[in-house]
Amino acid sequence: MDRLFPLRQFVFVIVALLVTHAAVLDLKAADTDNSSQLKRPNIVWLISEDNSKHFLKLFDEHGAETPHIAALAEHGIIYDHAFSNSPVCSVARTTLITSCYGPRIGTQYHRRSKLVPMPDGLRMFPYYLREAGYYTANNNKKDYNAIEGDGVWDESSGRASWRKRAEGQPFFYKQSFKTTHESSLHFPRKTYLNEETNTDPESVFVAPYHPDTEMFRYTYARYHDRIQMVDREIGAVVKALEEDGLLEDTIIFYFGDHGGVLPRGKGYAYESGLHVPLVVRVPKNWSHLVDETIGSRQDGFVSFVDFGPTALSLAGVEVPTGIDGKAFLGKGIKSQEVASRDFAFGYADRFDEKYDVVRTIRKGKYEYVRNYQPFNMDGLQNNYRYIMLAYQEWRELFERGELNEAQSQFFRPRPAEMLFDIESDPHEVSNLAGDPEHADKLEEMRTLMSTFVSDLPDLSFYPESELAKHAFDNPTQFGKEHQKEIAKLVEIADLSLVPFDEARRGLRRALQSENPWERYWGLISCTVHGEAAKRFVERARQLAESDEEPLVRVRAAEFLALTADVAPQEVILEALKETDDGIEAGLILNSLTLLRDGEPGYEFEISEENFRPSVLKNDTVQRRLQYLSADK
């Protein structure tokens, strides 16, 4: 037995070593499994409100110095073609959080008349991050036009922070900075007279569509100051991440939520309203997820529908189906492919009480702007816009005849379609749509737009009041069920783009149609054709007097007033008195305001007595009445 003891001891030691080794392997495997769950990049979005790329020297030679944002760029990528899909807050932010085009899912109006549900089976993208183990925090602006649902944010408040997460938990943190918001330029006249700006007003560049006045220069200078203030605020957040030892584990996005905020920026579907600054800082520990050269500029086009899937891609989370965007960073996404992207879609509908239907396509160096109701001039009253003294002065100078052609465009009816070469005309004052040398490009862009809005499908070819009644309970389903009808309405709207002789038969059919919305768009196209469409005056009189749809009667009165000098007051005031729908009344009041403030300038006597009590509860109606009842 004694002779076997060394052998037994040896066997025991060997077994013990094998067990220990197996345990170590199990622990290593467990560590690997845990790291696959926990080792994900943190993602931070820092969003400045209401500023286009034109106000940062990093993107435009005339912009303000932003050293903290520039420092992000030194360790990341500058995106020279980043676009908000809409030039106003709630619509842009809803596009960001849903990754869906607003006119497809019913979120295109600001302020919303009704919260709409998300498309069936789809959630706001932070939900998917949270399900994958991320701590999601929003500080703190939401402003969504869609129903949020549960499980999107762990916290959304003015105190939200990544510091409240569990130890080692990856996080998605979003912070908005209101320092540059439009309201920062709603200063009173005494401020203009008594408070100096840090930026020298004589040093600023004034866009060619603005009058070069002391007021505009002061407003520009004040906004440059705000840009520099928000740069410091962004720097403070980056410093906090660094102090927490998180900077090299965190992918930081800085961008503006849409353009603005000098006049003809926020709220208007031009480059000044849609083209935003975007910088992405890439941390050392996650540079393998980014196929870009650090410190470089990316020329490919990205827009807000792409930001959600990009966050999911970087986090290694599956991107859901049913969205409109496409990731531009993450594993397997190549810089060369992103650089080949050259398309961005934009939209502007009712913003506050000002109604419109504008769609844009930026493709390569060209922007195509489709004004579906071009008689609604850009400068039509929007109460919130005209709080700004620069807006007020601009309109006063126009009314006194003291503006040049480029400066006057804002207050005149627009062409139904506009084509701009952004490389040679970055401020979009020279419309190439009538230039024979660009006829082929115009036709290409026109066809691209018509196909795109038909295929989407774009719900705005129905009035908002109709959507509120029949679509907003499930907008995407409504769009699918009515896609053929929408395509027909697009076709009728596009009759305004061809010579009248080519459009005549189609317009006649539309005006005789049993479908009220075909009659509606037929009248709009007739209004665009103007004098040439006078042969339809008698049919328009019939529609104005007796059409069963109030909005058709109003469009008929609008056509008659603008084309044949037929007084519109009786038809419009009767439609206002008849309706019990505040949304519908808001659209009617838009036509009234246009006909009163534009040429030839019809007088209207209007007060709360013209409305049913239920209609007066509508905010849009109240804003219009506030303006219309004031002394002009």
Tab-separated table of C-alpha atoms in Angstrom, residues 421-591:
chain	number	residue	atom	x	y	z
A	421	ASP	CA	-27.625	74.539	-58.107
A	422	ILE	CA	-26.352	74.579	-54.530
A	423	GLU	CA	-22.695	74.722	-55.534
A	424	SER	CA	-23.082	77.974	-57.481
A	425	ASP	CA	-26.124	79.308	-55.604
A	426	PRO	CA	-25.857	78.123	-51.976
A	427	HIS	CA	-28.534	80.545	-50.759
A	428	GLU	CA	-31.088	79.514	-53.395
A	429	VAL	CA	-32.053	82.810	-54.957
A	430	SER	CA	-31.646	81.865	-58.638
A	431	ASN	CA	-34.365	79.462	-59.786
A	432	LEU	CA	-33.202	77.368	-62.757
A	433	ALA	CA	-36.586	75.742	-63.423
A	434	GLY	CA	-37.199	78.004	-66.421
A	435	ASP	CA	-33.681	77.714	-67.830
A	436	PRO	CA	-33.651	75.665	-71.078
A	437	GLU	CA	-30.147	74.439	-70.275
A	438	HIS	CA	-31.530	72.696	-67.187
A	439	ALA	CA	-34.695	71.307	-68.793
A	440	ASP	CA	-33.469	67.710	-68.656
A	441	LYS	CA	-32.443	68.001	-65.013
A	442	LEU	CA	-35.795	69.597	-64.166
A	443	GLU	CA	-37.682	66.765	-65.851
A	444	GLU	CA	-35.552	64.202	-64.028
A	445	MET	CA	-36.211	65.785	-60.634
A	446	ARG	CA	-39.907	66.308	-61.350
A	447	THR	CA	-40.345	62.636	-62.223
A	448	LEU	CA	-38.321	61.574	-59.197
A	449	MET	CA	-40.522	63.660	-56.896
A	450	SER	CA	-43.829	62.491	-58.369
A	451	THR	CA	-42.777	58.867	-58.125
A	452	PHE	CA	-41.436	59.263	-54.609
A	453	VAL	CA	-44.508	60.907	-53.056
A	454	SER	CA	-46.828	58.450	-54.823
A	455	ASP	CA	-44.853	55.427	-53.686
A	456	LEU	CA	-44.387	56.679	-50.127
A	457	PRO	CA	-47.435	57.272	-50.086
A	458	ASP	CA	-47.664	60.915	-48.999
A	459	LEU	CA	-50.774	61.476	-46.867
A	460	SER	CA	-50.721	65.263	-47.312
A	461	PHE	CA	-52.613	65.026	-50.581
A	462	TYR	CA	-55.638	64.894	-48.307
A	463	PRO	CA	-56.361	67.957	-46.165
A	464	GLU	CA	-55.363	67.585	-42.523
A	465	SER	CA	-58.991	67.680	-41.407
A	466	GLU	CA	-59.756	64.676	-43.611
A	467	LEU	CA	-56.791	62.790	-42.172
A	468	ALA	CA	-57.905	63.588	-38.630
A	469	LYS	CA	-61.324	62.094	-39.348
A	470	HIS	CA	-60.292	59.009	-41.273
A	471	ALA	CA	-56.537	58.349	-41.100
A	472	PHE	CA	-54.935	59.324	-37.815
A	473	ASP	CA	-56.084	56.218	-35.923
A	474	ASN	CA	-53.768	54.202	-38.200
A	475	PRO	CA	-52.053	56.470	-40.737
A	476	THR	CA	-49.826	53.902	-42.423
A	477	GLN	CA	-52.715	51.498	-42.953
A	478	PHE	CA	-54.801	54.334	-44.390
A	479	GLY	CA	-51.943	55.162	-46.753
A	480	LYS	CA	-51.694	51.589	-47.990
A	481	GLU	CA	-55.445	51.379	-48.567
A	482	HIS	CA	-55.533	54.702	-50.441
A	483	GLN	CA	-52.242	54.535	-52.327
A	484	LYS	CA	-53.846	54.419	-55.774
A	485	GLU	CA	-56.065	57.369	-54.934
A	486	ILE	CA	-53.069	59.329	-53.628
A	487	ALA	CA	-51.206	58.634	-56.869
A	488	LYS	CA	-54.195	60.023	-58.781
A	489	LEU	CA	-54.209	63.177	-56.644
A	490	VAL	CA	-50.474	63.603	-57.293
A	491	GLU	CA	-51.182	63.299	-61.010
A	492	ILE	CA	-53.839	66.033	-60.830
A	493	ALA	CA	-51.547	68.272	-58.772
A	494	ASP	CA	-48.831	67.838	-61.396
A	495	LEU	CA	-51.154	69.142	-64.103
A	496	SER	CA	-50.026	72.542	-62.838
A	497	LEU	CA	-46.520	71.817	-64.194
A	498	VAL	CA	-47.347	71.323	-67.871
A	499	PRO	CA	-48.614	73.852	-70.453
A	500	PHE	CA	-52.310	74.548	-70.002
A	501	ASP	CA	-53.268	73.055	-73.361
A	502	GLU	CA	-51.773	69.751	-72.214
A	503	ALA	CA	-53.463	69.982	-68.822
A	504	ARG	CA	-56.922	71.128	-69.961
A	505	ARG	CA	-58.612	67.736	-70.405
A	506	GLY	CA	-57.225	66.374	-67.155
A	507	LEU	CA	-58.344	69.481	-65.291
A	508	ARG	CA	-61.843	69.245	-66.757
A	509	ARG	CA	-62.122	65.619	-65.621
A	510	ALA	CA	-60.875	66.536	-62.155
A	511	LEU	CA	-63.387	69.383	-61.778
A	512	GLN	CA	-66.213	67.046	-62.836
A	513	SER	CA	-65.049	64.124	-60.682
A	514	GLU	CA	-67.271	62.550	-58.042
A	515	ASN	CA	-64.238	62.436	-55.745
A	516	PRO	CA	-64.118	65.720	-53.758
A	517	TRP	CA	-60.335	65.600	-53.402
A	518	GLU	CA	-59.894	65.347	-57.173
A	519	ARG	CA	-62.040	68.478	-57.491
A	520	TYR	CA	-59.992	70.059	-54.695
A	521	TRP	CA	-56.649	69.466	-56.439
A	522	GLY	CA	-58.112	70.340	-59.823
A	523	LEU	CA	-58.980	73.788	-58.471
A	524	ILE	CA	-55.517	74.223	-56.950
A	525	SER	CA	-53.913	73.381	-60.306
A	526	CYS	CA	-56.238	75.845	-62.039
A	527	THR	CA	-55.160	78.540	-59.583
A	528	VAL	CA	-51.521	77.828	-60.409
A	529	HIS	CA	-52.231	78.167	-64.138
A	530	GLY	CA	-53.905	81.519	-63.465
A	531	GLU	CA	-55.155	83.479	-66.487
A	532	ALA	CA	-54.893	80.470	-68.783
A	533	ALA	CA	-57.445	78.594	-66.672
A	534	LYS	CA	-60.176	81.244	-66.943
A	535	ARG	CA	-62.193	78.939	-69.197
A	536	PHE	CA	-63.061	77.048	-65.986
A	537	VAL	CA	-64.494	80.091	-64.221
A	538	GLU	CA	-68.113	78.994	-64.712
A	539	ARG	CA	-67.416	75.522	-63.377
A	540	ALA	CA	-65.606	77.090	-60.421
A	541	ARG	CA	-68.642	79.314	-59.744
A	542	GLN	CA	-70.824	76.218	-59.590
A	543	LEU	CA	-68.438	74.526	-57.180
A	544	ALA	CA	-68.147	77.643	-55.016
A	545	GLU	CA	-71.918	77.918	-54.719
A	546	SER	CA	-73.016	74.337	-54.211
A	547	ASP	CA	-70.261	71.771	-53.711
A	548	GLU	CA	-71.062	69.464	-50.818
A	549	GLU	CA	-67.464	69.665	-49.525
A	550	PRO	CA	-66.724	73.018	-47.794
A	551	LEU	CA	-63.007	72.918	-48.615
A	552	VAL	CA	-63.800	72.498	-52.311
A	553	ARG	CA	-66.036	75.572	-52.126
A	554	VAL	CA	-63.204	77.513	-50.497
A	555	ARG	CA	-60.660	76.416	-53.125
A	556	ALA	CA	-63.113	77.448	-55.838
A	557	ALA	CA	-63.529	80.870	-54.223
A	558	GLU	CA	-59.754	81.156	-53.938
A	559	PHE	CA	-59.315	80.381	-57.652
A	560	LEU	CA	-62.008	82.874	-58.633
A	561	ALA	CA	-60.548	85.600	-56.421
A	562	LEU	CA	-56.954	85.185	-57.579
A	563	THR	CA	-57.727	84.608	-61.261
A	564	ALA	CA	-61.004	86.362	-62.112
A	565	ASP	CA	-61.327	89.075	-59.420
A	566	VAL	CA	-64.499	87.469	-58.047
A	567	ALA	CA	-65.076	88.538	-54.448
A	568	PRO	CA	-64.498	85.538	-52.126
A	569	GLN	CA	-65.897	86.875	-48.862
A	570	GLU	CA	-69.378	85.346	-48.946
A	571	VAL	CA	-68.203	81.814	-49.737
A	572	ILE	CA	-65.357	81.812	-47.223
A	573	LEU	CA	-67.289	83.363	-44.352
A	574	GLU	CA	-70.199	80.997	-44.941
A	575	ALA	CA	-67.824	78.010	-44.866
A	576	LEU	CA	-66.386	79.245	-41.576
A	577	LYS	CA	-69.851	79.664	-40.113
A	578	GLU	CA	-70.882	76.194	-41.255
A	579	THR	CA	-67.936	74.119	-40.050
A	580	ASP	CA	-67.755	72.536	-36.626
A	581	ASP	CA	-64.209	71.287	-37.270
A	582	GLY	CA	-61.404	73.454	-35.873
A	583	ILE	CA	-58.778	71.899	-38.155
A	584	GLU	CA	-60.920	72.605	-41.207
A	585	ALA	CA	-61.543	76.151	-39.985
A	586	GLY	CA	-57.787	76.685	-39.678
A	587	LEU	CA	-57.284	75.802	-43.335
A	588	ILE	CA	-60.134	78.091	-44.399
A	589	LEU	CA	-58.608	80.914	-42.349
A	590	ASN	CA	-55.310	80.356	-44.138
A	591	SER	CA	-57.045	81.091	-47.453
